PDB file of C-alpha atoms in Angstrom:
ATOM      1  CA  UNK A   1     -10.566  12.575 -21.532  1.00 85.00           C
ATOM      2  CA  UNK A   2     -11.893  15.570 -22.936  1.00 91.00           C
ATOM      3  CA  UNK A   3     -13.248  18.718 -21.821  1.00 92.00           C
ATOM      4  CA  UNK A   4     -16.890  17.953 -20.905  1.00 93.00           C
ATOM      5  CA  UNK A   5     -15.544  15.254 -18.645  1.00 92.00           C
ATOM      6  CA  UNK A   6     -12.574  16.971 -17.111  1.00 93.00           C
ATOM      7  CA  UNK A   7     -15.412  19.383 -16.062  1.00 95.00           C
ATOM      8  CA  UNK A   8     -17.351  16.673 -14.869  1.00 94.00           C
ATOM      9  CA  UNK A   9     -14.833  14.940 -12.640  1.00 94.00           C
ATOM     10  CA  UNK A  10     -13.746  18.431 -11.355  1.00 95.00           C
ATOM     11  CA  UNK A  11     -17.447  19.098 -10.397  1.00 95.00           C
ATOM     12  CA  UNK A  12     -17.352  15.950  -8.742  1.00 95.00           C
ATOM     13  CA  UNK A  13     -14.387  16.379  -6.910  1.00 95.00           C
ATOM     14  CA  UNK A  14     -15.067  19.688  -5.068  1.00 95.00           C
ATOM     15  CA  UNK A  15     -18.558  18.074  -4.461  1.00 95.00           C
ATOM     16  CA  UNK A  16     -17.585  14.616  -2.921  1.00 94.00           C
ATOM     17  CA  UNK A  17     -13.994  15.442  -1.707  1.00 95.00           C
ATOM     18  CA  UNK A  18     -14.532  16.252   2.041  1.00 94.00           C
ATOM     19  CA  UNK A  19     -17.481  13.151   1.819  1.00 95.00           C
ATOM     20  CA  UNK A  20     -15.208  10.791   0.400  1.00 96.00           C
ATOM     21  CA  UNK A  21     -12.411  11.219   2.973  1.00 94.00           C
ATOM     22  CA  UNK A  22     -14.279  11.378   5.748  1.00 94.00           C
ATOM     23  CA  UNK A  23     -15.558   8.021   4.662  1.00 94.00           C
ATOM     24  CA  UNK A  24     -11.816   6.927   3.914  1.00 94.00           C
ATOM     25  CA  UNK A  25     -10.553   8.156   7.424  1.00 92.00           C
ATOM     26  CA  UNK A  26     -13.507   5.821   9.011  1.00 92.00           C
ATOM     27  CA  UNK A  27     -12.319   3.034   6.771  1.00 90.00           C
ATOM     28  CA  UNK A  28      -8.349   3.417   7.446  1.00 88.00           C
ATOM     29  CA  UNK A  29      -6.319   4.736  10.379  1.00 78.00           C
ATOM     30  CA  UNK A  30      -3.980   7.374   9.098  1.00 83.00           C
ATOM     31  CA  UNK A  31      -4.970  10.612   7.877  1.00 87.00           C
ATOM     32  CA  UNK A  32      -2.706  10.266   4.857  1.00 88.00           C
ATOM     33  CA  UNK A  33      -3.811   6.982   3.788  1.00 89.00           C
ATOM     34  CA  UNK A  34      -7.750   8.549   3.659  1.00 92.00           C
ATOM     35  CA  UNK A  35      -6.390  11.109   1.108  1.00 92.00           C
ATOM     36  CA  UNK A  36      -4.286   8.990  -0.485  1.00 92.00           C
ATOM     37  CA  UNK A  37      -7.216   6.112  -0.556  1.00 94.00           C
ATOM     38  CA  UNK A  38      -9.276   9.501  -2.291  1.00 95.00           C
ATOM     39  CA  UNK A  39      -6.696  10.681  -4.724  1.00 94.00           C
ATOM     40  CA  UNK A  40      -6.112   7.049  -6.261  1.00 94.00           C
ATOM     41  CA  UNK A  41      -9.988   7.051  -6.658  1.00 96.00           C
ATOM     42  CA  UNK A  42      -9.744   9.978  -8.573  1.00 95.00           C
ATOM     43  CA  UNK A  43      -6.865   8.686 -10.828  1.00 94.00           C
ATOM     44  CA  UNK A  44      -9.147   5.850 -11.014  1.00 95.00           C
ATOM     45  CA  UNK A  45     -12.076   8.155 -12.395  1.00 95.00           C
ATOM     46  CA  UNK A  46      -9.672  10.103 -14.531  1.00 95.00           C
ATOM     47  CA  UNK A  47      -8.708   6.690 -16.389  1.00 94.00           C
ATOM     48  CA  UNK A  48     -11.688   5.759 -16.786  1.00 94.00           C
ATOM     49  CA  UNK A  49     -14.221   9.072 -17.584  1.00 94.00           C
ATOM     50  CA  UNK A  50     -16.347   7.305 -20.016  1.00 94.00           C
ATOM     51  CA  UNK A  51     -17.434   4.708 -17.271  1.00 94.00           C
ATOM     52  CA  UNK A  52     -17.767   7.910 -14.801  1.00 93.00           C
ATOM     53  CA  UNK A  53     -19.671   9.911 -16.847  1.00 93.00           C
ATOM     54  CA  UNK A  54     -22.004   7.013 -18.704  1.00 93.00           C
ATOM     55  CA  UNK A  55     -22.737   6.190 -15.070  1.00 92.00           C
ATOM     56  CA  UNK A  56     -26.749   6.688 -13.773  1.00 94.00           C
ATOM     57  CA  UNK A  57     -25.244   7.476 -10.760  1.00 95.00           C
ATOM     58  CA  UNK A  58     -21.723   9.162 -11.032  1.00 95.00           C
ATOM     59  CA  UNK A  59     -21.340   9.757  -7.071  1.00 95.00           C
ATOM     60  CA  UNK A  60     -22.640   6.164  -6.360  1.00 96.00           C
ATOM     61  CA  UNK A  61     -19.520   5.266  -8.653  1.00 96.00           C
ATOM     62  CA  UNK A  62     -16.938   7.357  -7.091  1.00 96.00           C
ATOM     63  CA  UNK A  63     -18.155   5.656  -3.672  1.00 96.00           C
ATOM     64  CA  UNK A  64     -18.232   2.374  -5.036  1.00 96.00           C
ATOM     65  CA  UNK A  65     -14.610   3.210  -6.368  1.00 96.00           C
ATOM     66  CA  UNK A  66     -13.271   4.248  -3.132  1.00 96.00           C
ATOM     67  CA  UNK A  67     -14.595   0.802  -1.772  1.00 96.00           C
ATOM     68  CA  UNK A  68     -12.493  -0.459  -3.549  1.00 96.00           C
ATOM     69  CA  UNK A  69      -9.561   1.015  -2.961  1.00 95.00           C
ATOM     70  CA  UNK A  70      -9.848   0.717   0.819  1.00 95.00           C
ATOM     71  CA  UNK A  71      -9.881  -2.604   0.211  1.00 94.00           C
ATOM     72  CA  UNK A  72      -7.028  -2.967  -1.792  1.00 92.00           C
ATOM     73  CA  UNK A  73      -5.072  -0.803   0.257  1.00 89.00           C
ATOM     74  CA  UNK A  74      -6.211  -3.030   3.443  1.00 89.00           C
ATOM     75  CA  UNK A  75      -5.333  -6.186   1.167  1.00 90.00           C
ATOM     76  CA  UNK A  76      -1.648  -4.899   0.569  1.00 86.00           C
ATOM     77  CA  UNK A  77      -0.642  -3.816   4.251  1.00 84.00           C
ATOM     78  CA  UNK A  78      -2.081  -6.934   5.540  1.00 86.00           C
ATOM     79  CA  UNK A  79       0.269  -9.095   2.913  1.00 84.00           C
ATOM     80  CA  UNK A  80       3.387  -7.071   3.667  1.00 83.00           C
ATOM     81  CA  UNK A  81       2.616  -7.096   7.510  1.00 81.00           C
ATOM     82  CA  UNK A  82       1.898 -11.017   7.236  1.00 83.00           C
ATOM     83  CA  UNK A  83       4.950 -11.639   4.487  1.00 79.00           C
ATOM     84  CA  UNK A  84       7.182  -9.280   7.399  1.00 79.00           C
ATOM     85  CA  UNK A  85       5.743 -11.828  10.049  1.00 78.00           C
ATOM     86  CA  UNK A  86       6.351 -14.649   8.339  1.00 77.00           C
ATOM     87  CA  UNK A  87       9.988 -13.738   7.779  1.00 73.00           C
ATOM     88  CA  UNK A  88      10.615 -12.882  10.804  1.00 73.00           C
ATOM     89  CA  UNK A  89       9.363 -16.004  12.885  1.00 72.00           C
ATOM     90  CA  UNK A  90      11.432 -18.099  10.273  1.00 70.00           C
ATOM     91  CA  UNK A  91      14.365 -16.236  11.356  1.00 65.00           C
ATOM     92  CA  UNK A  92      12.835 -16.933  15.186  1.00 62.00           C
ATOM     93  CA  UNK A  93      12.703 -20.577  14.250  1.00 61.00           C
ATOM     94  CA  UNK A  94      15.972 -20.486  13.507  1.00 59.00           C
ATOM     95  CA  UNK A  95      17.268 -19.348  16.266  1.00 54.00           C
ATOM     96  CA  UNK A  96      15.941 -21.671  18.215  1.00 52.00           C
ATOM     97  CA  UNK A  97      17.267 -24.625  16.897  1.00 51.00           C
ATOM     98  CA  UNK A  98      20.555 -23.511  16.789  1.00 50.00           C
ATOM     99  CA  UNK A  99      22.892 -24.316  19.550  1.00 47.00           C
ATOM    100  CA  UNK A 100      25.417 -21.000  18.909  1.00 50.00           C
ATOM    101  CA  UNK A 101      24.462 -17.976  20.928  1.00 47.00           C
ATOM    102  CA  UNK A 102      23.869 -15.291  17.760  1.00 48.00           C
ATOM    103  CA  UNK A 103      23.033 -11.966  18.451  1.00 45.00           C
ATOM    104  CA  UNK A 104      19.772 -10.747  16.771  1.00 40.00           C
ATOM    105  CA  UNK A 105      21.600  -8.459  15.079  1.00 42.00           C
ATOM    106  CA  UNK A 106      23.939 -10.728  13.049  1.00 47.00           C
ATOM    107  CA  UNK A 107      21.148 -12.553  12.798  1.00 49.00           C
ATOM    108  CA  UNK A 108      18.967 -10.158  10.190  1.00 50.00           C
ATOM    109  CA  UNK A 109      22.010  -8.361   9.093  1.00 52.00           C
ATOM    110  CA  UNK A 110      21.461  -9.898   6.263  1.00 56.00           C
ATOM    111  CA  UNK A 111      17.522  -8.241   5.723  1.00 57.00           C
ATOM    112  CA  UNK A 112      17.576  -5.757   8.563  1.00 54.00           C
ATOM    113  CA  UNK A 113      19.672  -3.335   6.212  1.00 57.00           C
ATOM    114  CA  UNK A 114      17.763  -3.930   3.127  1.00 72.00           C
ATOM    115  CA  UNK A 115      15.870  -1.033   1.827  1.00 78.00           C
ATOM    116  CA  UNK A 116      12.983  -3.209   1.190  1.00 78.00           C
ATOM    117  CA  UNK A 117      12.775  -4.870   4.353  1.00 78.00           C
ATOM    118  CA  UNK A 118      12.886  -0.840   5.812  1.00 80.00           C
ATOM    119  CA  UNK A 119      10.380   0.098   3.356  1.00 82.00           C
ATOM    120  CA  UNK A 120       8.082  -2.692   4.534  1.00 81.00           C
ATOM    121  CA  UNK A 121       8.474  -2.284   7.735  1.00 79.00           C
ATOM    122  CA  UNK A 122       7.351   1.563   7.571  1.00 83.00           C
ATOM    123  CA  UNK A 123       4.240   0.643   5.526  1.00 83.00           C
ATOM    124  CA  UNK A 124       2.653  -2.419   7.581  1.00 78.00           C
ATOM    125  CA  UNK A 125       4.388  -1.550  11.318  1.00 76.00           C
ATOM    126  CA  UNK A 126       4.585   1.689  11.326  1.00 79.00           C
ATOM    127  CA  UNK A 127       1.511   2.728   9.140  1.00 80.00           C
ATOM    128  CA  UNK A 128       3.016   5.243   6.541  1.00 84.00           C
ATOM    129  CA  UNK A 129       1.387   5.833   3.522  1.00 85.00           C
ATOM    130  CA  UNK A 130       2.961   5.735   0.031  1.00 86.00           C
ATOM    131  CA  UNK A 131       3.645   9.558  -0.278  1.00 86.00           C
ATOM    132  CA  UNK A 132       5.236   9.607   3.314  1.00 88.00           C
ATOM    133  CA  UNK A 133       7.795   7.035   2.060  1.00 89.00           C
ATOM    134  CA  UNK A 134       8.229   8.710  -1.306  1.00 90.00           C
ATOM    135  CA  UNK A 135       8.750  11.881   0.487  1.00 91.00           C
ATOM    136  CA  UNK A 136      11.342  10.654   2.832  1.00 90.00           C
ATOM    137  CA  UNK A 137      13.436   9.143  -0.060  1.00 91.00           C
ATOM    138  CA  UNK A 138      12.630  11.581  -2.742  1.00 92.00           C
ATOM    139  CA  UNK A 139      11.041   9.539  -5.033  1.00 92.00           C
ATOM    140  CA  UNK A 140       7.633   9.254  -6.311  1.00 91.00           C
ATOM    141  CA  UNK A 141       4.787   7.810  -5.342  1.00 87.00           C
ATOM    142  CA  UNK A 142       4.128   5.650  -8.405  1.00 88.00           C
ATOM    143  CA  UNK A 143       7.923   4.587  -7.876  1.00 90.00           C
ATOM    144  CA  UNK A 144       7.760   4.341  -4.572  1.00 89.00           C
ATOM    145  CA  UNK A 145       4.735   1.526  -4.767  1.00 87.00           C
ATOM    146  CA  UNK A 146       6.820  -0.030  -7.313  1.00 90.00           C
ATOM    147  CA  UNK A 147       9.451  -0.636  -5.266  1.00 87.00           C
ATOM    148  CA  UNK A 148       7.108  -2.155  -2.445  1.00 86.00           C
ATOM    149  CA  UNK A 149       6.070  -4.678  -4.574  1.00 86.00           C
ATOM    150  CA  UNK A 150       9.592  -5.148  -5.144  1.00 86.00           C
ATOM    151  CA  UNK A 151      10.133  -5.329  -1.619  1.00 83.00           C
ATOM    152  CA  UNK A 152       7.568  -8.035  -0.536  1.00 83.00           C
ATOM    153  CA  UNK A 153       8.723 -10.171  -4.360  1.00 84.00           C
ATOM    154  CA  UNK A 154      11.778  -9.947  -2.626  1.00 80.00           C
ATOM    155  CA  UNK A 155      11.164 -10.794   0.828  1.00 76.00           C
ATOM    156  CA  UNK A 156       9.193 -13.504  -0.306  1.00 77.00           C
ATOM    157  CA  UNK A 157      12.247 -14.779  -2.055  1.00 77.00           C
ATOM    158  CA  UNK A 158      13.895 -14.605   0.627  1.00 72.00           C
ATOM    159  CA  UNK A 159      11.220 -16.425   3.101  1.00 68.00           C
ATOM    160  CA  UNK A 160      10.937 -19.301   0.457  1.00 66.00           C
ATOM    161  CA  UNK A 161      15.051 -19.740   0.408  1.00 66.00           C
ATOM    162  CA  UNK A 162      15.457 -20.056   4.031  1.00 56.00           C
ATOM    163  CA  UNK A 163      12.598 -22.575   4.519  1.00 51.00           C
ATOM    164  CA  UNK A 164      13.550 -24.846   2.088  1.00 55.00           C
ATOM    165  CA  UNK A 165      17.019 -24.799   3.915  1.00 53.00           C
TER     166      UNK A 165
END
């Protein structure tokens, strides 16, 4: 990127900042999610400042961008909510056609404790965002979405083991 862009984007940014996430927070339910939905726009624009800048209309891009990104961000808490689901009734399922009387406990023990079953939990149940996780654990945020996508590769390992069972 170089300078006449980086002053472009900037421009662009104090302009459409408070526009942007008020459009995010309509779009998604958690505060930090809008700003995060922004800020990964933004990256997004930074990555790619010769399609911002070429643009007729740079602002229609940035929304169009943002679009996006809700969407993607929907996509992915709606796949590890429905992977977390799917898990879980399996384990229901289970339960129910056995005749021993198993806690619920011993029954996850072996996911319940994982860090990625925790980690999607907090992102589809309880609605964190990626930098409230990284925060908590002291990570990043680009390492902290890496290891959800871990997480749900992992869970869906898991899911696809105990079904074919």
């Amino acid at each position: 990127m170089n300078a006449e862009q980086r002053k472009k984007i900037e421009q662009l940014y104090m302009q459409m900042y408070d526009m942007l996430t008020a459009y995010a927070r309509s779009s998604l339910s958690e505060e930090a999610l809008a700003e995060e939905a922004v800020q990964e726009t933004f990256r997004i624009a930074c990555q790619k400042p010769e399609d911002l800048c070429n643009s007729l209309n740079p602002k229609g891009w940035l929304v169009n961008t943002l679009k996006f990104t809700i969407q993607n961000t929907k996509r992915s808490r709606e796949s590890a909510r429905q992977l977390l689901s799917e898990y879980l009734a399996e384990q229901s399922r289970q339960i129910l056609y056995t005749d021993d009387k198993v806690s619920l406990d011993v029954l996850y023990e072996n996911v319940a404790d994982l860090e990625a079953f925790k980690l999607l939990k907090e992102m589809a149940i309880d609605g964190k965002s990626h930098l409230e996780m990284a925060q908590s654990r002291g990570i990043s945020v680009a390492a902290c979405k890496k290891r959800v996508q871990r997480a749900k590769e992992l869970l869906q390992k898991k899911l696809y083991t105990d079904v074919t069972k």
